[in-house]
CSV table of C-alpha atoms in Angstrom, one decimal:
chain,number,residue,atom,x,y,z
A,1,UNK,CA,-35.7,15.3,40.4
A,2,UNK,CA,-37.2,15.4,36.9
A,3,UNK,CA,-38.3,18.3,34.9
A,4,UNK,CA,-39.4,19.4,31.4
A,5,UNK,CA,-37.6,22.3,29.9
A,6,UNK,CA,-37.9,24.2,26.7
A,7,UNK,CA,-34.2,23.6,26.1
A,8,UNK,CA,-31.2,22.8,28.2
A,9,UNK,CA,-31.1,26.4,29.3
A,10,UNK,CA,-34.8,26.5,30.1
A,11,UNK,CA,-35.6,28.9,27.3
A,12,UNK,CA,-37.6,28.4,24.2
A,13,UNK,CA,-35.3,30.1,21.7
A,14,UNK,CA,-34.4,26.9,19.9
A,15,UNK,CA,-37.8,25.4,19.9
A,16,UNK,CA,-36.4,22.2,21.5
A,17,UNK,CA,-38.3,20.3,24.2
A,18,UNK,CA,-36.1,18.3,26.6
A,19,UNK,CA,-37.2,15.9,29.4
A,20,UNK,CA,-34.5,15.8,32.1
A,21,UNK,CA,-34.0,13.2,34.8
A,22,UNK,CA,-31.4,12.6,37.5
A,23,UNK,CA,-30.9,16.3,38.0
A,24,UNK,CA,-30.3,18.0,34.8
A,25,UNK,CA,-29.5,15.0,32.6
A,26,UNK,CA,-31.4,15.2,29.4
A,27,UNK,CA,-33.2,11.9,28.9
A,28,UNK,CA,-35.4,12.8,25.9
A,29,UNK,CA,-35.1,15.5,23.4
A,30,UNK,CA,-37.7,16.5,20.9
A,31,UNK,CA,-36.3,18.8,18.2
A,32,UNK,CA,-38.1,21.4,16.2
A,33,UNK,CA,-38.7,18.9,13.4
A,34,UNK,CA,-40.5,16.5,15.8
A,35,UNK,CA,-37.6,14.0,15.8
A,36,UNK,CA,-37.1,12.4,19.2
A,37,UNK,CA,-33.8,11.5,20.8
A,38,UNK,CA,-33.6,9.1,23.8
A,39,UNK,CA,-30.4,9.7,25.5
A,40,UNK,CA,-29.1,11.5,22.5
A,41,UNK,CA,-29.7,14.7,20.6
A,42,UNK,CA,-31.3,13.7,17.3
A,43,UNK,CA,-29.3,13.9,14.2
A,44,UNK,CA,-30.3,16.4,11.5
A,45,UNK,CA,-33.0,14.2,10.1
A,46,UNK,CA,-35.0,15.0,7.0
A,47,UNK,CA,-38.0,13.2,5.5
A,48,UNK,CA,-39.9,11.1,8.0
A,49,UNK,CA,-40.2,11.3,11.8
A,50,UNK,CA,-37.6,9.5,13.8
A,51,UNK,CA,-36.9,8.2,17.3
A,52,UNK,CA,-33.2,8.0,17.8
A,53,UNK,CA,-32.1,5.7,20.6
A,54,UNK,CA,-28.9,6.1,22.4
A,55,UNK,CA,-26.1,7.2,20.1
A,56,UNK,CA,-27.0,5.7,16.7
A,57,UNK,CA,-30.1,3.4,16.7
A,58,UNK,CA,-33.2,4.7,15.1
A,59,UNK,CA,-36.8,4.0,14.3
A,60,UNK,CA,-38.2,6.1,11.5
A,61,UNK,CA,-41.7,6.5,10.3
A,62,UNK,CA,-42.6,8.0,6.9
A,63,UNK,CA,-46.1,7.8,5.4
A,64,UNK,CA,-46.8,4.0,5.2
A,65,UNK,CA,-43.1,3.1,5.7
A,66,UNK,CA,-41.1,2.3,8.8
A,67,UNK,CA,-37.4,1.9,9.1
A,68,UNK,CA,-35.1,0.5,11.7
A,69,UNK,CA,-31.6,1.9,11.3
A,70,UNK,CA,-28.3,1.3,12.9
A,71,UNK,CA,-25.6,4.1,12.6
A,72,UNK,CA,-27.4,5.9,9.9
A,73,UNK,CA,-29.8,8.8,9.4
A,74,UNK,CA,-31.4,10.4,6.4
A,75,UNK,CA,-30.9,14.2,6.1
A,76,UNK,CA,-33.6,14.6,3.4
A,77,UNK,CA,-31.1,14.0,0.6
A,78,UNK,CA,-28.7,11.3,1.6
A,79,UNK,CA,-28.2,8.5,4.2
A,80,UNK,CA,-25.3,9.4,6.4
A,81,UNK,CA,-23.2,7.7,9.0
A,82,UNK,CA,-23.9,8.9,12.5
A,83,UNK,CA,-20.6,7.5,13.8
A,84,UNK,CA,-17.7,5.6,12.4
A,85,UNK,CA,-18.4,2.0,11.5
A,86,UNK,CA,-20.8,-0.2,9.7
A,87,UNK,CA,-24.4,0.8,9.0
A,88,UNK,CA,-27.5,-1.4,8.4
A,89,UNK,CA,-31.1,-0.7,7.8
A,90,UNK,CA,-34.4,-2.7,7.8
A,91,UNK,CA,-37.6,-1.3,6.3
A,92,UNK,CA,-41.2,-2.2,5.8
A,93,UNK,CA,-42.5,-0.5,2.7
A,94,UNK,CA,-45.9,-1.1,1.1
A,95,UNK,CA,-45.9,-4.7,2.2
A,96,UNK,CA,-42.3,-5.4,1.3
A,97,UNK,CA,-39.6,-6.1,3.9
A,98,UNK,CA,-36.1,-4.9,2.9
A,99,UNK,CA,-32.7,-5.4,4.6
A,100,UNK,CA,-29.8,-3.2,3.7
A,101,UNK,CA,-26.1,-3.4,4.5
A,102,UNK,CA,-23.3,-0.9,4.0
A,103,UNK,CA,-19.5,-1.0,4.5
A,104,UNK,CA,-17.8,0.7,7.3
A,105,UNK,CA,-17.7,4.5,6.9
A,106,UNK,CA,-16.9,7.8,8.6
A,107,UNK,CA,-19.3,9.9,10.7
A,108,UNK,CA,-21.1,12.4,8.5
A,109,UNK,CA,-20.2,10.8,5.2
A,110,UNK,CA,-22.8,9.6,2.8
A,111,UNK,CA,-23.8,5.9,2.9
A,112,UNK,CA,-24.2,3.7,-0.1
A,113,UNK,CA,-26.6,0.9,1.0
A,114,UNK,CA,-26.9,-2.4,-0.7
A,115,UNK,CA,-30.2,-4.2,-0.5
A,116,UNK,CA,-29.1,-7.6,0.9
A,117,UNK,CA,-32.5,-9.3,1.3
A,118,UNK,CA,-36.1,-8.7,0.3
A,119,UNK,CA,-39.2,-10.4,1.4
A,120,UNK,CA,-41.9,-9.3,-1.1
A,121,UNK,CA,-45.6,-8.8,-0.5
A,122,UNK,CA,-46.2,-12.4,-1.8
A,123,UNK,CA,-43.9,-14.0,0.7
A,124,UNK,CA,-41.1,-14.7,-1.7
A,125,UNK,CA,-37.6,-14.1,-0.4
A,126,UNK,CA,-34.7,-12.6,-2.4
A,127,UNK,CA,-31.1,-12.7,-1.2
A,128,UNK,CA,-29.0,-10.2,-3.0
A,129,UNK,CA,-31.8,-9.7,-5.5
A,130,UNK,CA,-35.4,-8.6,-5.7
A,131,UNK,CA,-37.5,-11.7,-6.2
A,132,UNK,CA,-38.9,-12.1,-9.7
A,133,UNK,CA,-42.7,-11.9,-10.2
A,134,UNK,CA,-43.6,-15.3,-8.9
A,135,UNK,CA,-47.1,-16.6,-9.2
A,136,UNK,CA,-49.0,-18.3,-6.4
A,137,UNK,CA,-48.0,-21.9,-7.3
A,138,UNK,CA,-44.7,-21.6,-5.5
A,139,UNK,CA,-43.0,-19.9,-2.6
A,140,UNK,CA,-39.5,-19.1,-3.6
A,141,UNK,CA,-36.1,-18.2,-2.1
A,142,UNK,CA,-34.2,-16.5,-4.9
A,143,UNK,CA,-30.5,-16.2,-4.4
A,144,UNK,CA,-28.1,-14.0,-6.3
A,145,UNK,CA,-29.0,-13.3,-9.9
A,146,UNK,CA,-31.0,-16.4,-10.7
A,147,UNK,CA,-30.6,-19.2,-8.3
A,148,UNK,CA,-33.9,-20.4,-6.8
A,149,UNK,CA,-35.1,-22.8,-4.2
A,150,UNK,CA,-38.8,-23.0,-4.3
A,151,UNK,CA,-41.6,-25.1,-2.8
A,152,UNK,CA,-45.0,-25.9,-4.3
A,153,UNK,CA,-47.9,-24.5,-2.4
A,154,UNK,CA,-50.3,-27.3,-2.9
A,155,UNK,CA,-48.3,-30.5,-3.4
A,156,UNK,CA,-45.2,-31.9,-1.5
A,157,UNK,CA,-42.6,-30.9,-4.0
A,158,UNK,CA,-39.5,-28.7,-4.0
A,159,UNK,CA,-37.8,-27.3,-7.1
A,160,UNK,CA,-34.2,-26.1,-7.5
A,161,UNK,CA,-33.8,-23.9,-10.5
A,162,UNK,CA,-31.2,-21.8,-12.3
A,163,UNK,CA,-32.6,-18.8,-14.2
A,164,UNK,CA,-36.3,-19.7,-13.9
A,165,UNK,CA,-39.3,-18.5,-12.1
A,166,UNK,CA,-43.0,-19.6,-12.3
A,167,UNK,CA,-45.9,-17.4,-13.1
A,168,UNK,CA,-48.4,-18.9,-15.4
A,169,UNK,CA,-45.7,-21.2,-16.7
A,170,UNK,CA,-41.9,-21.2,-16.2
A,171,UNK,CA,-40.1,-18.1,-17.5
A,172,UNK,CA,-36.5,-17.0,-17.8
A,173,UNK,CA,-35.1,-14.6,-15.2
A,174,UNK,CA,-32.4,-13.4,-17.5
A,175,UNK,CA,-31.6,-14.0,-21.1
A,176,UNK,CA,-29.9,-17.4,-20.8
A,177,UNK,CA,-30.6,-21.1,-20.7
A,178,UNK,CA,-32.3,-22.6,-17.6
A,179,UNK,CA,-32.0,-25.7,-15.5
A,180,UNK,CA,-34.4,-27.2,-13.1
A,181,UNK,CA,-34.5,-30.1,-10.6
A,182,UNK,CA,-37.8,-31.3,-9.2
A,183,UNK,CA,-37.7,-33.2,-5.9
A,184,UNK,CA,-41.3,-34.4,-5.9
A,185,UNK,CA,-42.8,-36.5,-3.2
A,186,UNK,CA,-46.0,-36.1,-5.2
A,187,UNK,CA,-44.8,-38.4,-8.0
A,188,UNK,CA,-42.0,-39.9,-6.0
A,189,UNK,CA,-39.3,-39.0,-8.4
A,190,UNK,CA,-36.4,-36.6,-8.8
A,191,UNK,CA,-36.4,-35.1,-12.3
A,192,UNK,CA,-33.8,-33.0,-14.1
A,193,UNK,CA,-34.8,-30.6,-16.8
A,194,UNK,CA,-33.0,-28.1,-19.0
A,195,UNK,CA,-34.3,-25.4,-21.3
A,196,UNK,CA,-32.6,-23.5,-24.2
A,197,UNK,CA,-31.8,-19.9,-23.9
A,198,UNK,CA,-34.7,-17.4,-24.2
A,199,UNK,CA,-34.9,-13.7,-23.5
A,200,UNK,CA,-35.7,-12.5,-19.9
A,201,UNK,CA,-39.3,-13.0,-19.1
A,202,UNK,CA,-40.0,-15.4,-22.0
A,203,UNK,CA,-41.5,-18.8,-21.6
A,204,UNK,CA,-39.1,-21.7,-21.1
A,205,UNK,CA,-39.4,-25.0,-22.9
A,206,UNK,CA,-38.2,-27.8,-20.7
A,207,UNK,CA,-36.7,-31.0,-21.8
A,208,UNK,CA,-36.3,-33.8,-19.3
A,209,UNK,CA,-32.7,-34.8,-19.2
A,210,UNK,CA,-32.5,-37.2,-16.3
A,211,UNK,CA,-34.8,-39.0,-13.8
A,212,UNK,CA,-34.4,-41.0,-10.6
A,213,UNK,CA,-37.7,-42.9,-10.6
A,214,UNK,CA,-39.8,-44.3,-7.7
A,215,UNK,CA,-37.9,-47.6,-8.0
A,216,UNK,CA,-34.5,-46.0,-7.6
A,217,UNK,CA,-33.7,-46.5,-11.3
A,218,UNK,CA,-31.6,-43.8,-12.9
A,219,UNK,CA,-32.9,-42.8,-16.3
A,220,UNK,CA,-31.1,-40.4,-18.6
A,221,UNK,CA,-30.5,-39.4,-22.2
A,222,UNK,CA,-26.8,-39.7,-23.0
A,223,UNK,CA,-27.2,-39.8,-26.7
A,224,UNK,CA,-29.8,-42.6,-26.4
A,225,UNK,CA,-32.4,-40.4,-28.1
A,226,UNK,CA,-34.7,-40.5,-25.1
A,227,UNK,CA,-34.5,-40.7,-21.4
A,228,UNK,CA,-34.1,-44.3,-20.5
A,229,UNK,CA,-32.9,-46.5,-17.7
A,230,UNK,CA,-29.1,-46.7,-17.7
A,231,UNK,CA,-27.9,-50.3,-17.0
A,232,UNK,CA,-24.4,-50.0,-15.7
A,233,UNK,CA,-21.4,-52.3,-15.6
A,234,UNK,CA,-21.6,-54.2,-12.4
A,235,UNK,CA,-18.2,-55.8,-12.5
A,236,UNK,CA,-15.1,-55.8,-14.6
A,237,UNK,CA,-11.6,-57.2,-14.6
A,238,UNK,CA,-8.5,-57.2,-16.8
A,239,UNK,CA,-6.0,-59.9,-15.9
A,240,UNK,CA,-3.0,-61.7,-17.2
A,241,UNK,CA,-3.5,-65.5,-17.1
A,242,UNK,CA,0.1,-66.5,-18.1
A,243,UNK,CA,3.2,-67.0,-16.0
A,244,UNK,CA,2.2,-65.8,-12.6
A,245,UNK,CA,-1.4,-64.7,-13.2
A,246,UNK,CA,-2.2,-61.2,-11.9
A,247,UNK,CA,-5.0,-58.7,-12.0
A,248,UNK,CA,-4.2,-55.5,-13.8
A,249,UNK,CA,-7.3,-53.7,-12.9
A,250,UNK,CA,-10.9,-54.5,-11.7
A,251,UNK,CA,-14.1,-53.2,-10.3
A,252,UNK,CA,-16.3,-55.2,-7.9
A,253,UNK,CA,-14.0,-58.2,-8.3
A,254,UNK,CA,-12.4,-59.5,-5.1
A,255,UNK,CA,-10.3,-62.1,-6.8
A,256,UNK,CA,-9.9,-64.5,-9.8
A,257,UNK,CA,-9.3,-68.1,-9.2
A,258,UNK,CA,-6.8,-69.9,-11.5
A,259,UNK,CA,-8.3,-73.4,-11.8
A,260,UNK,CA,-6.0,-74.7,-14.5
A,261,UNK,CA,-5.0,-74.0,-18.0
A,262,UNK,CA,-7.5,-71.5,-19.5
A,263,UNK,CA,-9.8,-72.0,-16.6
A,264,UNK,CA,-10.6,-69.1,-14.4
A,265,UNK,CA,-13.3,-67.9,-12.0
A,266,UNK,CA,-14.1,-64.3,-11.4
A,267,UNK,CA,-15.3,-63.7,-7.8
A,268,UNK,CA,-17.5,-60.6,-7.2
A,269,UNK,CA,-16.9,-58.4,-4.2
A,270,UNK,CA,-20.6,-57.8,-4.1
A,271,UNK,CA,-22.7,-60.6,-5.4
A,272,UNK,CA,-25.2,-60.2,-8.3
A,273,UNK,CA,-28.8,-60.2,-7.2
A,274,UNK,CA,-29.5,-63.2,-9.4
A,275,UNK,CA,-28.0,-65.4,-12.1
A,276,UNK,CA,-29.7,-63.6,-15.0
A,277,UNK,CA,-26.9,-61.1,-15.7
A,278,UNK,CA,-25.1,-60.7,-19.0
A,279,UNK,CA,-21.3,-61.2,-19.2
A,280,UNK,CA,-19.1,-60.2,-22.0
A,281,UNK,CA,-15.4,-60.8,-22.4
A,282,UNK,CA,-12.5,-61.0,-24.7
A,283,UNK,CA,-9.1,-62.7,-24.5
A,284,UNK,CA,-5.9,-62.7,-26.4
A,285,UNK,CA,-2.7,-64.6,-26.3
A,286,UNK,CA,0.4,-63.1,-27.7
A,287,UNK,CA,1.8,-66.4,-29.0
A,288,UNK,CA,-1.2,-67.3,-31.0
A,289,UNK,CA,-4.3,-65.9,-32.6
A,290,UNK,CA,-7.2,-64.4,-30.8
A,291,UNK,CA,-8.7,-67.0,-28.5
A,292,UNK,CA,-12.3,-67.4,-27.7
A,293,UNK,CA,-13.9,-67.0,-24.3
A,294,UNK,CA,-16.9,-69.0,-23.2
A,295,UNK,CA,-19.0,-69.4,-20.1
A,296,UNK,CA,-18.9,-72.8,-18.7
A,297,UNK,CA,-22.3,-73.0,-17.1
A,298,UNK,CA,-20.8,-71.5,-14.0
A,299,UNK,CA,-22.9,-68.4,-13.8
A,300,UNK,CA,-23.5,-67.9,-10.1
A,301,UNK,CA,-24.5,-64.9,-8.1
A,302,UNK,CA,-21.1,-64.6,-6.2
A,303,UNK,CA,-18.9,-65.7,-9.2
A,304,UNK,CA,-18.6,-66.5,-12.8
A,305,UNK,CA,-16.5,-69.3,-14.4
A,306,UNK,CA,-14.8,-68.8,-17.8
A,307,UNK,CA,-12.9,-71.0,-20.1
A,308,UNK,CA,-10.5,-69.5,-22.6
A,309,UNK,CA,-9.8,-71.6,-25.7
A,310,UNK,CA,-7.9,-71.3,-28.9
A,311,UNK,CA,-9.3,-71.6,-32.4
A,312,UNK,CA,-8.9,-75.4,-32.2
A,313,UNK,CA,-11.0,-75.5,-29.0
A,314,UNK,CA,-8.2,-76.3,-26.7
A,315,UNK,CA,-7.9,-74.5,-23.3
A,316,UNK,CA,-5.2,-71.8,-23.4
A,317,UNK,CA,-4.0,-69.2,-20.9
A,318,UNK,CA,-4.6,-65.7,-22.1
A,319,UNK,CA,-2.1,-62.9,-21.3
A,320,UNK,CA,-4.9,-60.4,-21.8
A,321,UNK,CA,-8.4,-61.4,-20.5
A,322,UNK,CA,-11.0,-58.6,-20.2
A,323,UNK,CA,-14.4,-59.3,-18.7
A,324,UNK,CA,-17.4,-57.2,-17.8
A,325,UNK,CA,-20.8,-58.0,-16.3
A,326,UNK,CA,-24.0,-56.0,-17.0
A,327,UNK,CA,-27.4,-56.3,-15.4
B,1,UNK,CA,5.1,-59.3,-0.7
B,2,UNK,CA,2.0,-60.4,-2.5
B,3,UNK,CA,0.2,-63.6,-1.6
B,4,UNK,CA,-2.0,-66.2,-3.1
B,5,UNK,CA,-4.6,-68.6,-1.7
B,6,UNK,CA,-4.5,-72.2,-2.8
B,7,UNK,CA,-7.0,-75.0,-2.3
B,8,UNK,CA,-7.6,-78.5,-3.8
B,9,UNK,CA,-10.0,-78.8,-6.6
B,10,UNK,CA,-12.6,-81.6,-6.8
B,11,UNK,CA,-10.6,-83.0,-9.8
B,12,UNK,CA,-7.5,-83.5,-7.7
B,13,UNK,CA,-5.7,-80.4,-8.9
B,14,UNK,CA,-5.1,-77.1,-7.2
B,15,UNK,CA,-6.9,-73.8,-7.5
B,16,UNK,CA,-5.0,-70.5,-7.0
B,17,UNK,CA,-7.0,-67.5,-5.8
B,18,UNK,CA,-5.4,-64.2,-7.0
B,19,UNK,CA,-6.8,-61.3,-4.8
B,20,UNK,CA,-7.5,-58.1,-6.6
B,21,UNK,CA,-5.7,-54.9,-5.5
B,22,UNK,CA,-9.0,-53.2,-5.1
B,23,UNK,CA,-10.2,-55.9,-2.7
B,24,UNK,CA,-7.0,-55.8,-0.7
B,25,UNK,CA,-7.7,-52.2,0.0
B,26,UNK,CA,-10.8,-53.1,2.0
B,27,UNK,CA,-10.4,-56.7,3.0
B,28,UNK,CA,-7.6,-58.9,4.4
B,29,UNK,CA,-6.5,-61.9,2.4
B,30,UNK,CA,-8.0,-64.1,5.1
B,31,UNK,CA,-11.3,-62.4,4.5
B,32,UNK,CA,-11.0,-62.9,0.8
B,33,UNK,CA,-10.2,-66.6,1.4
B,34,UNK,CA,-13.3,-66.9,3.6
B,35,UNK,CA,-15.4,-65.4,0.8
B,36,UNK,CA,-13.9,-66.9,-2.4
B,37,UNK,CA,-12.7,-70.4,-1.4
B,38,UNK,CA,-15.6,-72.8,-1.7
B,39,UNK,CA,-17.1,-73.7,1.6
B,40,UNK,CA,-15.5,-76.7,3.4
B,41,UNK,CA,-12.4,-76.6,1.3
B,42,UNK,CA,-9.0,-76.5,3.1
B,43,UNK,CA,-6.8,-73.7,2.0
B,44,UNK,CA,-3.4,-72.1,2.5
B,45,UNK,CA,-2.1,-68.7,2.0
B,46,UNK,CA,1.3,-68.7,0.3
B,47,UNK,CA,3.7,-66.2,-1.1
B,48,UNK,CA,3.3,-65.5,-4.8
B,49,UNK,CA,6.9,-66.3,-5.4
B,50,UNK,CA,6.2,-69.9,-4.3
B,51,UNK,CA,3.8,-70.4,-7.3
B,52,UNK,CA,5.5,-71.9,-10.3
B,53,UNK,CA,5.7,-69.6,-13.3
B,54,UNK,CA,6.0,-72.4,-15.8
B,55,UNK,CA,2.4,-73.4,-16.5
B,56,UNK,CA,3.3,-76.1,-19.1
B,57,UNK,CA,1.9,-78.8,-16.8
B,58,UNK,CA,-0.5,-76.5,-14.9
B,59,UNK,CA,-3.2,-79.1,-14.8
B,60,UNK,CA,-0.9,-81.6,-13.2
B,61,UNK,CA,-0.3,-79.4,-10.1
B,62,UNK,CA,-1.5,-80.9,-6.9
B,63,UNK,CA,-2.4,-79.4,-3.5
B,64,UNK,CA,0.0,-80.6,-0.8
B,65,UNK,CA,-1.3,-80.8,2.8
């Protein structure tokens, strides 16, 4: 049997409307403030109109806003815990989506919500922050105070920035320096920028600091005066050529070959792509003056032959021989 | 115990291949020999202790089969 009563006692004194089912079980309660409880008597809501489901889940409407709340209600002044435990809230307000979180609390106590995430009316997402005033060139995911992952809206490019947002030019989120990495399929390059500190909201002046170009070359400015390709050392070795020759240290060298007095071959672990590399070396012998080191026409892709001579031009074993290859 | 690779040179002497520690972390000495001994040359892998330390007559050393 189902029935509609004015209240649980069937009288209108409280102004409450109750829908009963399964005998006299109250299924729906509409209180005097037009708040609805489904399977529960609505909490003492203030402000908007609410549908409270079961014990503590609610949907609330207020003007052009709608809220979805778990374990919380608004009494017109404060948000309060309905029961002991965590509380969360999601709202849609004037085109903005907001997600709120709160620590566990006690029934009836006030709730201090923290806005955990915001999707603004332009489609930019803020995690732990309200997104800055982004323009239409990028769609952004702003994280924490000033970390941003953004994608260009018209070209295939993604940008990772610290303390920068774009709106008619790049601007500082807070008063600090800024950094930016462009991953651009548009120009087939990865480019690193930095900008000196400016005040919040002011235009940033970027300087390129490093680039991985379309050929895979790494260009950077490490005191060169400009961003330029960095040509790295491709192999190096430091060995003792006296007594029982031994390698002290090396990079990309699989072995050295002792071919006789003052005659050595440096074998690369990974061969050079051609024979046009540049090799530099030095050698010294503790029992005589500095000895020279010369290439012997043995420049090959998998190895390089060297001859170590003394001042008189005679081959001599070095106790320190250092060698490096650049290309 | 460290090892060396030896093989005869075209001039009748003997070449001694000294593997680098970095290479031995990723390759066996046999693999280094296969890579760094000239193709077609016979070679042996010997203990380092068997290589003379007196190099006064280094160019007179010969490879023994």
